[in-house]
């Protein structure tokens, strides 16, 4: 099943439901991808098989087992691309993520393991397999820029420093985790209009990682990297919150950076619904209802 020279290999992580599944559905329906190999990433094969059935098992969509929180699973996945798909990749959509309360250090670590560390490791390991003009899309959230907006000026400047390295970013993350344990987040400048949660924090650091990797990789095989907010969509992640839109629209927001010509996009930047947004901006939806809904759903 090695990919031919003209066939693209496209991987979407966490694609057995929600927005990721809608991205796959759009690939499967569009004639532009007929000739490509679409890998439906799923950590659980049974859930992946059910998703494939929902799509009527299109011939160009293949199940791809990958738990992004596990370095072992990431190694297996990289080997699979090497041995089964000709060692090439054209588009990587890092969509898998979890949400949890993150009130304890363990919860925060668990969340960051999937939402940040796993994504970073997968990008690092797959980068060598990306072909000329490859694209990496890190699915983020507006919760990232909204959260960064509330941080102290000093802290925000650290994150936005154009010379920040991944090692320095990782140290900031470890300091954040330690500060949860010692109740010191505010002292470090972690303040925000929206609740300070490790989920929102994970999206801040995914956006910053996107900038750093775009800088590191620019000029190498013309690979570009973008962060994208799919918008507020009705999925399991937010307990299908009222007022949220269809995950299909979220998929469109992601597909914008996949399909728009490279010269119309800015490498390393953050996009939502086809519009480049700043790395930090004031919340532009009413979060009160969402927070109330999530709290109620957790209790029931
Ligand atoms: P979802 O319906 O909960 O889907 C999340 C997907 O990620 C599921 O397929 C889940 O698999 C998978 N996943 C979780 N942990 C994984 C792991 N360790 N390895 C592999 N797969 C894993 O959520 P969604 O709303 O579609 O979210 C998709 C992306 O959009 C996420 O990055 C999320 O942060 C972002 N986002 C969503 C919204 C929103 O309003 N929904 C807003 C902004 C950003 P299982 O089925 O096995 O759990």
PDB file of C-alpha atoms and ligand atoms in Angstrom, residues 13-20 41-44 47 66-70 94-98 114-115 139-142 199 203 228-238 240 244, ligand 1:
ATOM      1  CA  UNK A  13      -5.177  12.495  14.886  1.00  0.00           C
ATOM      2  CA  UNK A  14      -8.169  11.862  17.163  1.00  0.00           C
ATOM      3  CA  UNK A  15     -10.416  11.483  14.140  1.00  0.00           C
ATOM      4  CA  UNK A  16     -12.884   8.850  15.349  1.00  0.00           C
ATOM      5  CA  UNK A  17     -15.404  11.494  16.422  1.00  0.00           C
ATOM      6  CA  UNK A  18     -16.119  15.191  16.730  1.00  0.00           C
ATOM      7  CA  UNK A  19     -14.333  17.733  14.563  1.00  0.00           C
ATOM      8  CA  UNK A  20     -11.604  15.289  13.462  1.00  0.00           C
ATOM      9  CA  UNK A  41      -6.122   8.442  13.570  1.00  0.00           C
ATOM     10  CA  UNK A  42      -7.760   6.733  16.537  1.00  0.00           C
ATOM     11  CA  UNK A  43      -6.404   5.554  19.864  1.00  0.00           C
ATOM     12  CA  UNK A  44      -9.048   2.833  20.063  1.00  0.00           C
ATOM     13  CA  UNK A  47     -14.071   3.324  17.977  1.00  0.00           C
ATOM     14  CA  UNK A  66      -2.302   6.272  17.452  1.00  0.00           C
ATOM     15  CA  UNK A  67      -2.478   7.308  21.081  1.00  0.00           C
ATOM     16  CA  UNK A  68      -0.839  10.709  21.075  1.00  0.00           C
ATOM     17  CA  UNK A  69      -0.192  10.590  24.831  1.00  0.00           C
ATOM     18  CA  UNK A  70       2.115   7.567  24.450  1.00  0.00           C
ATOM     19  CA  UNK A  94      -2.908  17.397  15.131  1.00  0.00           C
ATOM     20  CA  UNK A  95      -6.508  17.372  16.282  1.00  0.00           C
ATOM     21  CA  UNK A  96      -6.534  14.969  19.273  1.00  0.00           C
ATOM     22  CA  UNK A  97      -7.010  16.670  22.615  1.00  0.00           C
ATOM     23  CA  UNK A  98      -8.684  16.159  25.945  1.00  0.00           C
ATOM     24  CA  UNK A 114      -1.929  14.685  25.157  1.00  0.00           C
ATOM     25  CA  UNK A 115      -2.533  18.304  24.245  1.00  0.00           C
ATOM     26  CA  UNK A 139      -5.680  22.354  16.230  1.00  0.00           C
ATOM     27  CA  UNK A 140      -5.828  24.932  18.972  1.00  0.00           C
ATOM     28  CA  UNK A 141      -8.596  27.064  20.437  1.00  0.00           C
ATOM     29  CA  UNK A 142      -9.402  30.725  20.879  1.00  0.00           C
ATOM     30  CA  UNK A 199      -6.836  23.129  28.970  1.00  0.00           C
ATOM     31  CA  UNK A 203      -3.727  25.827  23.818  1.00  0.00           C
ATOM     32  CA  UNK A 228      -6.238  26.812  14.016  1.00  0.00           C
ATOM     33  CA  UNK A 229      -9.283  27.361  16.180  1.00  0.00           C
ATOM     34  CA  UNK A 230     -12.237  25.315  14.899  1.00  0.00           C
ATOM     35  CA  UNK A 231     -14.653  27.624  16.725  1.00  0.00           C
ATOM     36  CA  UNK A 232     -17.061  26.662  19.449  1.00  0.00           C
ATOM     37  CA  UNK A 233     -18.557  23.371  18.190  1.00  0.00           C
ATOM     38  CA  UNK A 234     -20.996  20.902  19.662  1.00  0.00           C
ATOM     39  CA  UNK A 235     -18.902  17.838  20.568  1.00  0.00           C
ATOM     40  CA  UNK A 236     -18.233  15.563  23.528  1.00  0.00           C
ATOM     41  CA  UNK A 237     -15.339  17.809  24.555  1.00  0.00           C
ATOM     42  CA  UNK A 238     -17.671  20.591  25.736  1.00  0.00           C
ATOM     43  CA  UNK A 240     -22.387  19.549  23.472  1.00  0.00           C
ATOM     44  CA  UNK A 244     -22.237  25.831  19.886  1.00  0.00           C
TER      45      UNK A 244
HETATM   46  P1  LIG B   1     -13.935  15.382  20.883  1.00  0.00           P
HETATM   47  O1  LIG B   1     -15.229  15.195  20.196  1.00  0.00           O
HETATM   48  O2  LIG B   1     -13.834  15.087  22.335  1.00  0.00           O
HETATM   49  O3  LIG B   1     -12.833  14.548  20.073  1.00  0.00           O
HETATM   50  C1  LIG B   1     -11.528  14.465  20.554  1.00  0.00           C
HETATM   51  C2  LIG B   1     -10.832  13.370  19.784  1.00  0.00           C
HETATM   52  O4  LIG B   1      -9.487  13.268  20.294  1.00  0.00           O
HETATM   53  C3  LIG B   1     -11.478  11.997  19.991  1.00  0.00           C
HETATM   54  O5  LIG B   1     -11.374  11.262  18.795  1.00  0.00           O
HETATM   55  C4  LIG B   1     -10.601  11.369  21.068  1.00  0.00           C
HETATM   56  O6  LIG B   1     -10.584   9.960  21.025  1.00  0.00           O
HETATM   57  C5  LIG B   1      -9.264  11.913  20.618  1.00  0.00           C
HETATM   58  N1  LIG B   1      -8.226  11.787  21.637  1.00  0.00           N
HETATM   59  C6  LIG B   1      -8.202  12.235  22.909  1.00  0.00           C
HETATM   60  N2  LIG B   1      -7.066  11.873  23.498  1.00  0.00           N
HETATM   61  C7  LIG B   1      -6.353  11.169  22.603  1.00  0.00           C
HETATM   62  C8  LIG B   1      -5.105  10.513  22.621  1.00  0.00           C
HETATM   63  N3  LIG B   1      -4.328  10.479  23.726  1.00  0.00           N
HETATM   64  N4  LIG B   1      -4.679   9.896  21.495  1.00  0.00           N
HETATM   65  C9  LIG B   1      -5.437   9.914  20.376  1.00  0.00           C
HETATM   66  N5  LIG B   1      -6.643  10.484  20.305  1.00  0.00           N
HETATM   67  C10 LIG B   1      -7.089  11.106  21.411  1.00  0.00           C
HETATM   68  O7  LIG B   1     -13.404  16.879  20.749  1.00  0.00           O
HETATM   69  P2  LIG B   1     -13.497  17.946  19.555  1.00  0.00           P
HETATM   70  O8  LIG B   1     -14.336  19.048  20.056  1.00  0.00           O
HETATM   71  O9  LIG B   1     -13.810  17.299  18.276  1.00  0.00           O
HETATM   72  O10 LIG B   1     -11.994  18.480  19.576  1.00  0.00           O
HETATM   73  C11 LIG B   1     -11.131  18.396  18.470  1.00  0.00           C
HETATM   74  C12 LIG B   1     -10.091  19.487  18.610  1.00  0.00           C
HETATM   75  O11 LIG B   1     -10.721  20.783  18.526  1.00  0.00           O
HETATM   76  C13 LIG B   1      -9.350  19.477  19.942  1.00  0.00           C
HETATM   77  O12 LIG B   1      -7.999  19.808  19.711  1.00  0.00           O
HETATM   78  C14 LIG B   1     -10.028  20.579  20.735  1.00  0.00           C
HETATM   79  O13 LIG B   1      -9.204  21.117  21.738  1.00  0.00           O
HETATM   80  C15 LIG B   1     -10.305  21.583  19.637  1.00  0.00           C
HETATM   81  N6  LIG B   1     -11.350  22.558  19.932  1.00  0.00           N
HETATM   82  C16 LIG B   1     -12.641  22.171  20.108  1.00  0.00           C
HETATM   83  C17 LIG B   1     -13.611  23.132  20.362  1.00  0.00           C
HETATM   84  C18 LIG B   1     -15.050  22.781  20.557  1.00  0.00           C
HETATM   85  O14 LIG B   1     -15.858  23.710  20.813  1.00  0.00           O
HETATM   86  N7  LIG B   1     -15.449  21.527  20.416  1.00  0.00           N
HETATM   87  C19 LIG B   1     -13.260  24.496  20.433  1.00  0.00           C
HETATM   88  C20 LIG B   1     -11.943  24.849  20.249  1.00  0.00           C
HETATM   89  C21 LIG B   1     -11.003  23.878  20.000  1.00  0.00           C
HETATM   90  P3  LIG B   1     -11.540   9.049  21.996  1.00  0.00           P
HETATM   91  O15 LIG B   1     -12.862   8.928  21.285  1.00  0.00           O
HETATM   92  O16 LIG B   1     -10.793   7.769  22.038  1.00  0.00           O
HETATM   93  O17 LIG B   1     -11.651   9.751  23.297  1.00  0.00           O
END
